[in-house]
XYZ file of C-alpha atoms in Angstrom:
696
model
C 53.153 -53.939 21.839
C 50.965 -57.324 21.829
C 50.297 -58.923 24.982
C 48.573 -62.453 25.210
C 47.158 -64.094 28.453
C 45.388 -67.631 28.668
C 42.923 -68.310 31.159
C 40.110 -70.791 31.822
C 39.134 -73.134 28.738
C 35.986 -70.932 28.527
C 37.903 -67.880 27.684
C 40.819 -66.303 25.854
C 41.812 -62.643 26.021
C 44.135 -60.856 23.814
C 45.385 -57.580 24.707
C 45.516 -55.200 21.498
C 46.213 -51.526 21.216
C 42.982 -49.732 21.917
C 42.716 -48.381 18.494
C 42.954 -51.727 16.544
C 39.796 -50.380 14.645
C 37.540 -47.449 14.771
C 36.330 -46.620 18.320
C 33.910 -44.125 19.510
C 35.026 -41.432 21.442
C 33.567 -40.437 24.782
C 31.467 -37.569 23.290
C 30.312 -35.223 22.363
C 27.062 -35.662 24.375
C 23.789 -34.843 23.368
C 21.544 -35.877 20.413
C 17.958 -36.311 19.532
C 15.792 -37.503 22.585
C 12.204 -38.226 21.293
C 11.074 -39.957 24.394
C 11.837 -40.429 28.002
C 10.458 -43.097 30.468
C 10.933 -43.177 34.232
C 10.838 -46.674 36.092
C 11.484 -45.972 39.725
C 15.261 -44.660 39.891
C 15.733 -45.805 36.308
C 15.577 -43.378 33.328
C 15.409 -44.383 29.810
C 15.973 -42.055 26.632
C 14.839 -43.179 23.299
C 16.921 -41.696 20.585
C 17.699 -41.806 16.849
C 20.508 -44.331 17.868
C 18.686 -46.486 20.128
C 18.061 -46.548 24.095
C 20.239 -45.009 26.680
C 19.831 -46.005 30.342
C 20.716 -43.676 33.423
C 20.523 -45.009 37.105
C 21.852 -41.530 38.521
C 19.468 -38.816 37.629
C 20.958 -38.508 34.300
C 24.334 -37.638 35.362
C 25.517 -40.548 33.164
C 24.041 -42.632 30.605
C 25.075 -45.901 28.996
C 23.664 -47.633 25.657
C 20.856 -50.075 26.497
C 20.210 -51.873 23.216
C 18.381 -51.106 19.823
C 21.254 -49.172 18.616
C 21.086 -47.591 15.020
C 17.208 -47.504 15.598
C 14.817 -44.476 16.102
C 13.043 -44.974 19.444
C 9.856 -42.968 19.619
C 7.936 -43.891 22.576
C 7.782 -45.888 25.742
C 5.100 -47.512 27.841
C 5.544 -49.294 31.207
C 3.435 -52.251 32.336
C 4.352 -53.609 35.806
C 8.200 -54.947 35.182
C 7.563 -54.802 31.368
C 9.037 -51.792 29.506
C 7.760 -51.346 25.940
C 9.576 -49.195 23.279
C 8.244 -48.157 20.028
C 10.430 -47.451 17.102
C 10.708 -46.452 13.619
C 10.872 -49.349 11.203
C 11.410 -52.051 13.973
C 7.912 -52.042 15.605
C 7.555 -52.813 19.351
C 10.156 -54.175 21.543
C 9.888 -55.471 25.182
C 12.431 -55.434 28.012
C 11.610 -57.588 31.150
C 15.172 -56.881 33.002
C 15.072 -53.280 33.162
C 16.447 -52.461 29.806
C 19.286 -54.980 29.929
C 18.113 -56.949 26.919
C 15.284 -56.237 24.422
C 13.079 -58.511 22.399
C 10.856 -57.854 19.147
C 7.065 -58.276 19.844
C 5.579 -57.657 16.549
C 3.391 -60.687 15.387
C 0.273 -59.266 13.758
C 1.659 -55.566 13.724
C 2.067 -55.058 10.040
C 3.071 -51.460 10.364
C 6.466 -51.186 12.125
C 6.500 -47.349 12.377
C 5.276 -47.140 16.055
C 4.995 -43.481 17.116
C 3.051 -43.840 20.386
C 2.398 -46.559 23.081
C -0.235 -46.596 25.979
C -1.125 -49.001 28.700
C -4.750 -49.625 29.832
C -5.012 -52.453 32.288
C -3.793 -55.857 30.681
C -3.889 -54.295 27.253
C -1.053 -52.483 25.232
C -1.950 -50.120 22.554
C 0.438 -49.155 19.660
C -0.318 -46.048 17.384
C 1.183 -46.419 14.027
C 2.217 -43.944 11.204
C -0.280 -44.966 8.630
C -1.956 -48.126 9.882
C -3.899 -46.795 12.982
C -3.969 -48.304 16.411
C -2.980 -52.039 17.276
C -3.909 -53.848 20.599
C -2.251 -56.448 22.502
C -3.685 -58.437 25.564
C -0.578 -60.879 25.967
C 2.327 -58.182 26.681
C 2.957 -57.812 22.745
C 3.077 -61.443 21.811
C 0.347 -60.970 19.289
C -1.160 -57.751 17.916
C -4.490 -57.025 16.279
C -5.979 -54.050 14.623
C -8.075 -51.768 16.948
C -8.815 -48.966 14.443
C -12.648 -49.135 14.033
C -14.025 -45.795 13.356
C -10.808 -43.987 13.053
C -10.634 -41.880 9.919
C -7.027 -41.007 10.399
C -4.595 -43.727 10.191
C -1.467 -41.653 11.309
C -1.564 -41.698 14.920
C 0.793 -39.268 16.904
C -0.298 -39.799 20.443
C -2.187 -41.882 22.895
C -3.494 -41.222 26.377
C -5.679 -43.219 28.990
C -8.158 -41.796 31.538
C -9.736 -44.642 33.361
C -11.985 -46.422 30.626
C -11.418 -43.781 28.030
C -8.755 -44.181 25.611
C -7.570 -41.252 23.251
C -5.766 -41.046 20.111
C -4.052 -37.834 18.794
C -3.981 -37.928 14.942
C -1.933 -36.269 12.224
C -4.829 -34.508 10.568
C -8.068 -35.291 12.170
C -7.662 -34.477 15.760
C -8.614 -36.495 18.566
C -10.591 -39.777 18.836
C -11.941 -41.635 21.925
C -12.631 -45.196 22.621
C -14.620 -46.634 25.652
C -14.544 -50.243 24.779
C -10.753 -50.844 24.861
C -10.127 -49.780 21.155
C -12.877 -51.828 19.408
C -14.400 -48.548 18.244
C -13.394 -44.977 17.963
C -15.532 -41.726 17.963
C -14.160 -38.484 16.811
C -14.189 -35.685 19.796
C -13.112 -32.548 18.354
C -15.725 -29.872 19.245
C -13.748 -26.862 19.926
C -10.327 -28.135 19.214
C -8.423 -25.218 17.623
C -6.038 -27.560 15.468
C -6.347 -31.004 13.868
C -2.846 -32.081 14.213
C -2.621 -33.524 17.844
C 1.066 -34.569 18.690
C 0.859 -34.980 22.483
C -1.765 -35.720 25.122
C -1.855 -35.827 28.876
C -4.188 -36.433 31.782
C -3.905 -34.263 34.959
C -6.688 -35.084 37.453
C -10.074 -34.549 35.801
C -8.421 -32.411 32.975
C -7.372 -33.762 29.495
C -4.782 -31.627 27.557
C -3.956 -31.760 24.069
C -0.933 -30.103 22.472
C -1.169 -29.289 18.901
C 1.098 -28.494 15.879
C 0.094 -24.840 15.499
C -2.879 -24.371 17.642
C -1.166 -24.200 21.057
C -2.954 -26.457 23.923
C -6.551 -27.121 24.433
C -8.281 -28.601 27.600
C -11.192 -30.838 28.139
C -12.977 -31.482 31.383
C -15.430 -34.060 29.845
C -13.247 -36.631 28.261
C -12.892 -34.811 25.029
C -16.725 -33.943 24.319
C -15.781 -30.333 24.362
C -12.453 -28.429 24.200
C -11.282 -24.816 24.951
C -8.115 -23.035 24.397
C -5.715 -23.215 27.359
C -2.684 -21.457 25.851
C -2.918 -17.648 27.309
C 0.685 -16.316 27.217
C 1.934 -19.566 25.248
C 3.351 -17.578 22.564
C 4.654 -20.301 20.571
C 1.467 -22.758 19.442
C 3.700 -25.431 18.282
C 3.451 -27.928 21.202
C 5.346 -31.337 20.883
C 5.047 -32.717 24.358
C 3.176 -32.018 27.719
C 3.651 -33.292 31.160
C 2.206 -32.778 34.662
C 3.845 -32.506 37.862
C 1.471 -32.161 40.934
C -0.683 -29.034 40.090
C 1.873 -27.775 37.393
C 1.517 -28.437 33.702
C 4.535 -28.322 31.393
C 4.521 -27.703 27.574
C 7.622 -28.243 25.279
C 8.064 -27.350 21.722
C 10.323 -25.406 19.359
C 10.973 -22.409 21.889
C 11.804 -24.382 25.271
C 9.569 -24.965 28.090
C 6.402 -23.384 29.369
C 4.726 -24.035 32.846
C 1.179 -23.340 33.930
C -0.023 -23.688 37.416
C -3.739 -23.047 36.543
C -4.977 -25.708 34.220
C -3.324 -23.948 31.262
C -5.113 -20.419 31.696
C -1.786 -18.890 31.967
C 1.701 -19.979 31.221
C 5.206 -18.717 31.827
C 8.473 -19.313 29.963
C 10.893 -21.576 32.254
C 13.940 -22.318 29.973
C 16.994 -20.606 31.902
C 20.036 -22.714 31.078
C 18.083 -24.877 28.394
C 20.551 -24.026 25.498
C 18.401 -26.082 23.112
C 15.000 -24.987 22.861
C 13.697 -27.722 20.758
C 12.018 -29.943 23.159
C 10.517 -33.201 22.190
C 9.788 -34.877 25.500
C 9.224 -34.184 29.054
C 9.306 -36.652 31.913
C 8.699 -36.462 35.846
C 10.937 -38.415 38.383
C 10.055 -37.296 41.888
C 11.229 -33.931 42.336
C 13.412 -33.934 38.865
C 11.844 -32.758 35.749
C 13.558 -33.923 32.630
C 13.490 -32.501 28.945
C 14.510 -34.266 25.940
C 15.673 -32.055 23.004
C 16.258 -32.176 19.539
C 20.004 -32.283 19.271
C 20.902 -31.271 22.784
C 20.152 -34.307 24.673
C 18.555 -34.349 28.007
C 18.281 -31.530 30.489
C 17.489 -31.675 34.320
C 15.623 -29.258 36.518
C 15.348 -29.718 40.093
C 13.286 -26.385 40.898
C 10.191 -27.048 38.834
C 11.700 -25.692 35.563
C 13.135 -22.301 36.980
C 16.444 -23.609 35.966
C 17.944 -26.443 33.781
C 21.334 -27.993 33.278
C 22.695 -30.331 30.840
C 22.201 -34.162 31.858
C 23.653 -35.845 28.838
C 27.116 -37.289 29.768
C 27.230 -40.661 27.839
C 24.686 -39.710 25.391
C 26.795 -40.254 22.663
C 24.222 -40.251 19.650
C 25.205 -36.671 18.843
C 24.870 -35.616 15.297
C 28.430 -34.126 14.340
C 28.394 -32.359 11.185
C 31.728 -30.397 11.500
C 35.173 -31.013 12.777
C 38.331 -28.896 13.072
C 41.921 -29.395 14.756
C 44.534 -26.882 15.504
C 47.044 -29.554 16.253
C 46.249 -29.495 19.913
C 42.666 -29.138 20.186
C 39.905 -31.077 18.149
C 36.576 -29.149 18.027
C 33.073 -30.677 16.941
C 30.214 -28.847 15.800
C 26.994 -30.593 16.667
C 23.274 -30.244 15.208
C 21.724 -28.971 18.169
C 24.246 -28.870 20.998
C 26.873 -26.229 19.861
C 30.540 -26.834 20.027
C 32.702 -29.352 22.057
C 36.379 -29.580 22.498
C 38.877 -32.184 23.258
C 42.402 -32.015 24.258
C 42.985 -35.646 24.902
C 42.229 -37.266 21.516
C 38.595 -37.823 22.513
C 38.705 -39.306 25.855
C 37.008 -36.406 27.368
C 35.013 -33.648 25.712
C 33.765 -30.447 27.150
C 31.175 -28.042 25.892
C 32.932 -24.837 24.286
C 29.524 -22.893 23.347
C 29.487 -19.861 25.642
C 27.996 -17.014 23.573
C 27.009 -19.163 20.874
C 23.398 -18.565 20.739
C 22.666 -20.621 17.619
C 23.766 -24.267 18.551
C 23.198 -25.710 14.981
C 26.694 -25.891 13.519
C 27.317 -27.101 9.977
C 31.078 -25.825 9.554
C 34.157 -25.149 11.506
C 37.317 -23.608 10.303
C 40.606 -22.429 11.889
C 42.833 -19.652 11.069
C 45.863 -19.089 13.601
C 44.223 -18.327 16.915
C 40.825 -17.666 15.239
C 38.074 -20.424 15.079
C 34.901 -19.867 13.004
C 31.725 -21.591 13.132
C 29.005 -21.449 10.635
C 25.594 -21.765 11.968
C 21.866 -21.529 10.654
C 21.835 -17.778 11.680
C 25.226 -16.794 10.550
C 28.990 -16.938 11.486
C 30.411 -16.870 15.051
C 34.290 -16.196 15.990
C 36.229 -17.523 19.026
C 39.756 -16.426 19.809
C 40.239 -18.587 22.800
C 39.554 -22.158 21.803
C 35.912 -21.946 21.939
C 35.699 -20.583 25.718
C 33.718 -17.639 24.351
C 32.100 -16.847 21.008
C 30.881 -13.578 19.566
C 28.672 -13.336 16.190
C 30.546 -11.757 13.354
C 27.850 -11.263 10.749
C 27.835 -7.661 9.713
C 27.071 -7.735 5.894
C 25.871 -11.370 5.980
C 22.485 -10.615 4.459
C 21.481 -14.250 3.949
C 21.327 -16.959 6.788
C 21.572 -20.797 6.717
C 25.408 -21.024 6.273
C 26.614 -24.376 5.509
C 30.365 -24.052 4.742
C 33.548 -22.252 5.649
C 36.881 -21.909 4.176
C 40.059 -20.031 4.909
C 42.588 -19.040 2.236
C 45.556 -16.650 3.293
C 43.900 -13.885 5.406
C 40.489 -14.499 3.761
C 37.513 -16.228 5.426
C 34.865 -17.545 2.996
C 31.350 -18.403 4.004
C 28.949 -20.427 1.970
C 25.014 -20.319 2.422
C 22.325 -22.483 1.322
C 20.655 -19.890 -0.998
C 22.710 -16.801 -0.650
C 26.023 -17.621 -2.408
C 29.381 -16.824 -1.033
C 30.660 -14.192 1.299
C 34.045 -13.059 2.241
C 35.732 -11.354 4.924
C 39.412 -9.825 5.144
C 38.980 -8.725 8.681
C 38.294 -11.958 10.507
C 34.593 -11.645 10.186
C 34.187 -7.955 11.430
C 32.726 -7.291 8.069
C 31.483 -9.457 5.027
C 30.728 -8.730 1.410
C 29.078 -10.773 -1.411
C 31.656 -12.843 -3.512
C 29.368 -14.277 -6.025
C 30.108 -12.768 -9.415
C 29.853 -15.596 -11.883
C 27.983 -17.897 -9.728
C 24.870 -19.279 -11.255
C 23.902 -21.333 -8.204
C 23.632 -19.964 -4.806
C 23.161 -23.061 -2.815
C 26.647 -23.482 -1.512
C 27.633 -26.903 0.035
C 31.599 -27.072 0.151
C 34.896 -25.433 -0.440
C 38.360 -26.553 -1.082
C 41.455 -24.337 -1.281
C 44.036 -26.184 -3.426
C 47.562 -24.980 -4.513
C 47.852 -23.904 -8.154
C 51.444 -24.960 -8.590
C 52.744 -21.553 -9.056
C 52.774 -20.360 -5.391
C 49.087 -19.230 -5.385
C 45.894 -20.971 -4.821
C 42.720 -21.943 -6.455
C 39.510 -21.839 -4.591
C 36.801 -24.169 -5.609
C 33.116 -24.364 -4.323
C 30.691 -27.249 -4.800
C 26.874 -26.288 -5.159
C 23.613 -28.303 -4.814
C 22.626 -28.409 -8.375
C 25.143 -26.127 -10.159
C 28.079 -28.408 -9.943
C 31.572 -26.889 -9.209
C 32.951 -23.333 -9.521
C 36.518 -21.997 -9.708
C 38.018 -18.761 -8.557
C 41.530 -17.765 -9.433
C 41.411 -14.422 -7.703
C 40.352 -14.947 -4.094
C 36.570 -15.033 -4.822
C 36.481 -11.905 -6.895
C 34.665 -13.849 -9.617
C 33.839 -17.292 -10.425
C 33.889 -19.749 -13.418
C 31.702 -22.805 -13.937
C 34.031 -25.893 -14.152
C 31.362 -28.326 -14.452
C 31.739 -29.678 -18.009
C 30.715 -33.444 -18.302
C 30.346 -33.637 -14.546
C 27.205 -36.033 -14.612
C 26.106 -35.070 -11.012
C 25.939 -31.376 -10.103
C 24.907 -32.034 -6.297
C 28.345 -31.640 -5.029
C 28.687 -32.072 -1.304
C 32.419 -32.275 -0.888
C 35.646 -31.141 -2.609
C 39.196 -32.142 -1.637
C 42.322 -31.958 -3.866
C 46.052 -31.169 -4.710
C 47.924 -29.295 -7.317
C 47.283 -32.176 -9.753
C 43.960 -33.889 -8.694
C 40.739 -32.278 -7.784
C 37.900 -34.659 -6.441
C 34.236 -33.939 -6.082
C 31.911 -35.979 -3.901
C 28.215 -35.884 -4.922
C 24.896 -37.029 -3.662
C 23.978 -40.055 -5.342
C 26.780 -39.952 -8.021
C 29.776 -41.094 -5.978
C 33.324 -39.354 -6.563
C 34.763 -37.688 -9.891
C 38.183 -36.662 -10.476
C 39.774 -33.777 -12.513
C 43.258 -33.330 -13.449
C 42.950 -30.010 -15.164
C 41.104 -27.804 -12.380
C 37.642 -28.987 -13.411
C 38.131 -28.588 -17.167
C 37.001 -32.339 -17.384
C 35.733 -34.845 -14.978
C 35.907 -38.597 -14.931
C 34.013 -41.080 -12.382
C 36.177 -42.353 -9.862
C 33.856 -44.769 -8.040
C 34.972 -48.485 -8.549
C 34.534 -50.281 -5.329
C 32.185 -47.595 -3.689
C 29.080 -49.397 -2.395
C 27.491 -45.930 -1.520
C 27.248 -43.046 -3.819
C 25.951 -40.550 -1.221
C 29.316 -38.717 -0.440
C 29.359 -36.202 2.217
C 32.722 -35.519 3.129
C 36.457 -35.768 1.514
C 39.825 -35.704 2.637
C 43.409 -35.890 1.116
C 46.480 -36.821 2.904
C 49.916 -37.545 1.503
C 51.836 -40.588 3.080
C 54.768 -42.490 1.747
C 54.563 -40.926 -1.697
C 51.040 -42.027 -2.020
C 47.898 -39.906 -2.162
C 45.424 -41.295 0.325
C 41.717 -40.188 -0.321
C 39.133 -40.670 2.360
C 35.364 -40.300 1.442
C 32.737 -40.206 3.974
C 29.526 -41.668 2.829
C 25.993 -42.634 4.024
C 27.424 -46.107 4.801
C 30.608 -45.189 6.544
C 34.374 -44.389 5.208
C 36.004 -45.438 1.977
C 39.694 -45.136 1.222
C 41.554 -44.893 -2.182
C 45.396 -44.906 -2.644
C 45.423 -44.913 -6.504
C 43.723 -41.545 -7.245
C 40.208 -42.753 -6.928
C 40.655 -45.493 -9.558
C 39.322 -48.102 -6.733
C 37.977 -47.810 -3.361
C 38.024 -50.008 -0.363
C 35.947 -49.529 2.860
C 37.486 -48.902 6.141
C 34.799 -49.218 8.605
C 36.171 -51.991 10.995
C 34.446 -51.302 14.340
C 32.196 -48.395 13.025
C 28.484 -48.859 12.825
C 26.899 -48.531 9.278
C 26.470 -44.648 9.559
C 26.656 -41.371 7.639
C 30.113 -39.212 7.954
C 29.953 -35.878 7.634
C 33.380 -34.537 8.656
C 36.776 -35.391 8.970
C 40.063 -33.850 10.970
C 43.452 -35.256 11.625
C 45.015 -34.673 14.944
C 48.069 -36.468 16.544
C 48.305 -39.150 13.869
C 44.764 -40.093 14.248
C 41.671 -39.640 11.948
C 38.502 -38.322 13.546
C 35.112 -38.733 11.793
C 32.015 -36.886 12.623
C 28.826 -39.058 12.151
C 24.953 -38.804 12.126
C 23.582 -40.127 15.534
C 26.625 -41.705 16.761
C 29.178 -38.711 17.609
C 32.975 -38.777 16.842
C 35.051 -41.851 16.127
C 38.575 -42.147 15.876
C 41.274 -44.475 14.263
C 45.193 -44.192 13.633
C 45.897 -43.164 10.120
C 48.963 -45.857 10.342
C 46.380 -48.602 10.350
C 45.035 -47.418 7.047
C 47.790 -45.532 5.290
C 51.371 -46.348 4.467
C 54.248 -44.172 5.408
C 52.487 -42.957 8.558
C 54.182 -43.640 12.103
C 51.859 -44.703 14.714
C 50.697 -41.893 17.066
C 51.438 -41.975 20.864
C 48.290 -40.781 22.513
C 48.599 -38.544 25.654
C 47.872 -40.412 28.914
C 44.396 -40.267 30.247
C 43.294 -37.569 32.439
C 41.231 -39.860 34.455
C 40.294 -43.464 35.165
C 37.594 -44.833 32.855
C 36.009 -48.084 31.836
C 34.518 -47.971 28.384
C 31.361 -49.776 27.123
C 32.636 -53.022 25.318
C 32.270 -52.901 21.629
C 30.349 -54.503 19.946
C 27.533 -54.871 22.297
C 25.505 -57.198 22.010
C 28.258 -59.543 20.714
C 28.725 -63.007 19.525
C 31.173 -64.626 20.518
C 33.747 -61.943 21.111
C 33.899 -58.212 22.548
C 36.601 -55.689 23.279
C 36.752 -53.968 26.565
C 38.941 -50.880 26.895
C 39.963 -48.806 30.072
C 42.220 -45.971 30.829
C 44.760 -45.460 33.887
C 46.095 -41.865 34.297
C 48.654 -43.431 36.808
C 50.332 -46.859 37.404
C 47.819 -48.782 39.291
C 47.004 -52.383 40.576
C 44.198 -53.524 38.273
C 41.429 -56.382 38.501
C 39.170 -57.076 35.670
C 36.534 -59.783 36.249
C 33.330 -61.051 34.516
C 29.905 -62.166 36.381
C 26.793 -63.547 35.474
C 23.271 -62.469 36.547
C 23.504 -64.346 39.921
C 26.892 -62.612 40.743
C 28.900 -65.647 40.132
C 32.425 -65.029 38.842
C 32.777 -66.502 35.331
C 36.209 -65.202 34.342
C 39.038 -63.270 35.445
C 40.817 -61.107 32.657
C 43.289 -59.371 35.066
C 43.960 -60.436 38.536
C 45.790 -57.723 40.736
C 48.226 -56.994 38.039
C 50.276 -53.603 38.226
C 49.800 -51.864 35.103
C 51.472 -48.589 33.692
C 49.647 -45.403 33.060
C 47.907 -45.716 29.591
C 45.074 -47.022 27.591
C 44.305 -50.737 27.495
C 41.901 -53.060 25.630
C 41.166 -56.967 26.108
C 39.224 -58.880 23.473
C 36.983 -61.458 25.240
C 35.747 -64.607 23.569
C 32.884 -66.471 25.158
C 32.222 -68.911 22.647
C 31.046 -71.543 25.255
C 28.931 -69.261 27.307
C 25.130 -69.225 27.107
C 23.432 -66.183 25.723
C 22.454 -63.546 28.167
C 23.694 -60.367 29.895
C 26.895 -60.325 32.004
C 28.869 -57.709 34.071
C 32.217 -56.734 33.921
C 33.984 -54.936 36.588
C 37.227 -52.887 36.706
C 39.128 -52.168 40.048
C 42.250 -49.864 39.750
C 43.415 -48.589 42.960
C 40.488 -46.950 44.623
C 38.553 -46.546 41.156
C 35.664 -49.174 40.779
C 33.130 -49.420 37.910
C 30.936 -52.109 36.626
C 29.220 -52.186 33.111
C 26.802 -54.639 31.364
C 27.425 -56.454 27.989
C 24.962 -58.721 26.191
C 25.948 -62.031 24.644
C 23.559 -63.149 21.922
C 23.987 -66.190 20.074
């Protein structure tokens, strides 16, 4: 139903169905967190999808600009917050993260891996061009690399008049004249790859990529090992909290209370052990992980809990639906489940000791998950998992399929394995396979009541089994691209998505192939899905630049990305009339199939389980944006917009009684000046305020 309301001449608001385009669901949470900054009560997380901001000790996070950008470093100077990015250079915020402005004049390398402040000078370490210095808050930069024999800077540190640079290959350099000249200070340093530096009192610590931790008490002139009991020598981050020193790397967090002489592991509750960043905020300790988001410890690292709600930059490699639940397999944070179409996601990973999930498959009440270390099974919707890997002699599993009572698992180098007893035991099923790097499966009706099983490989094309995996036949004749990442089909059509070659179609079970890529603007195909609707075969293709749809057997494709960022799509699932898409760095997105396909009735989503106010999309915007909210029960609703001075600039809803449901308002502010604005929802006793940014 469409409702339209007119207000002041400055505004027009249109109420649309929430799903008038692709919308990001509220999770799963997690993702890659490369840097954490503390500014009073505010926390900032630098991720591979921009910056997120928390004002409540990490309980919830909201996007804070620079979306779709890798943020590797932060530096604070007074009220200024600097962010270093991969490819975008340096950005500055003077309003606590509400807006960000590029500051790159003279900075000819945009890959900024580290930042540091020394008085009125800002230093930027780059990947390949050494160090740059700015003395005017980033307005202009000049090279400050004299004497550096390694131009790849991984870390920067400051101790009084001493500035230190940790490099990729040549250890540590020191400058005592504000970066004008540098001298190598590596005597006793155990490893020349220095990825992190930190100062604690009179001690300078260097974390290396393979040589553990070293300490210097004379500003780098001499170094000694400081990693007794630190059984993982690969250290990515160091931080000090009082007299305690913390080290994070590929196996969690370690703590030393005697300047690195001894270390103890402190990772209870830290599900993801790949720690990229550590930050201290009062009595709280935060750890940013690779794939698992942010974790919080309030007891000096003795125990940790997830603090990632709202960090929706998760990489989702796998999706599965059983008709009620939708499951999402993430890269680094295990499995999540939603029962309300993505309004709420909850972790479903108990017992899942490998949290890098690459494939999911359902068979009745059984849910299988493929991970790097093997296959796991849950019989209670992800509440508990057990490993089912007897006979799986090769790790790195990347694909799953179920055909009748048989489960197939494909590994990245070990071929195909099958189980006929729900994973209790497995046996190799690779007779005839000449390529062992398995990327995809497709179970397709053979037209005679049986099934054909296809597998796509990386470099070997497509193979067919007509006897449930007992033997395989190469069916890649004239398939010009043999890196097959996705397969899908019907009795009469088989489609292969390739990496770099687009989509191919076969009408004879792989006997011959023809290109089916007209209209595709991206030829890296990661996922395929076929759905019959209204007598038409609809084919969805997930690529490195979003989603394409063909309704004529792949003869022509159109992009169906409205509302979705230009991102990689790894997985599809259908639930309650909606198509779900798992993406790299931006979680799960949803859109009704009825918007994209003919012959599909619109789905009626379940009522929200709680009140919520979503972030507007797009943000920043010009001149219109959509604000969505959910009501679990009938409520009197007010929705208003304010400027930075707190002045009311628009009323979208004024004490209107609305039924339970999901709503969205498209807000146009064509005559408003650029800048941040606030919108506030009041629904009964529920109140929430969010920030949006108008950029013209």
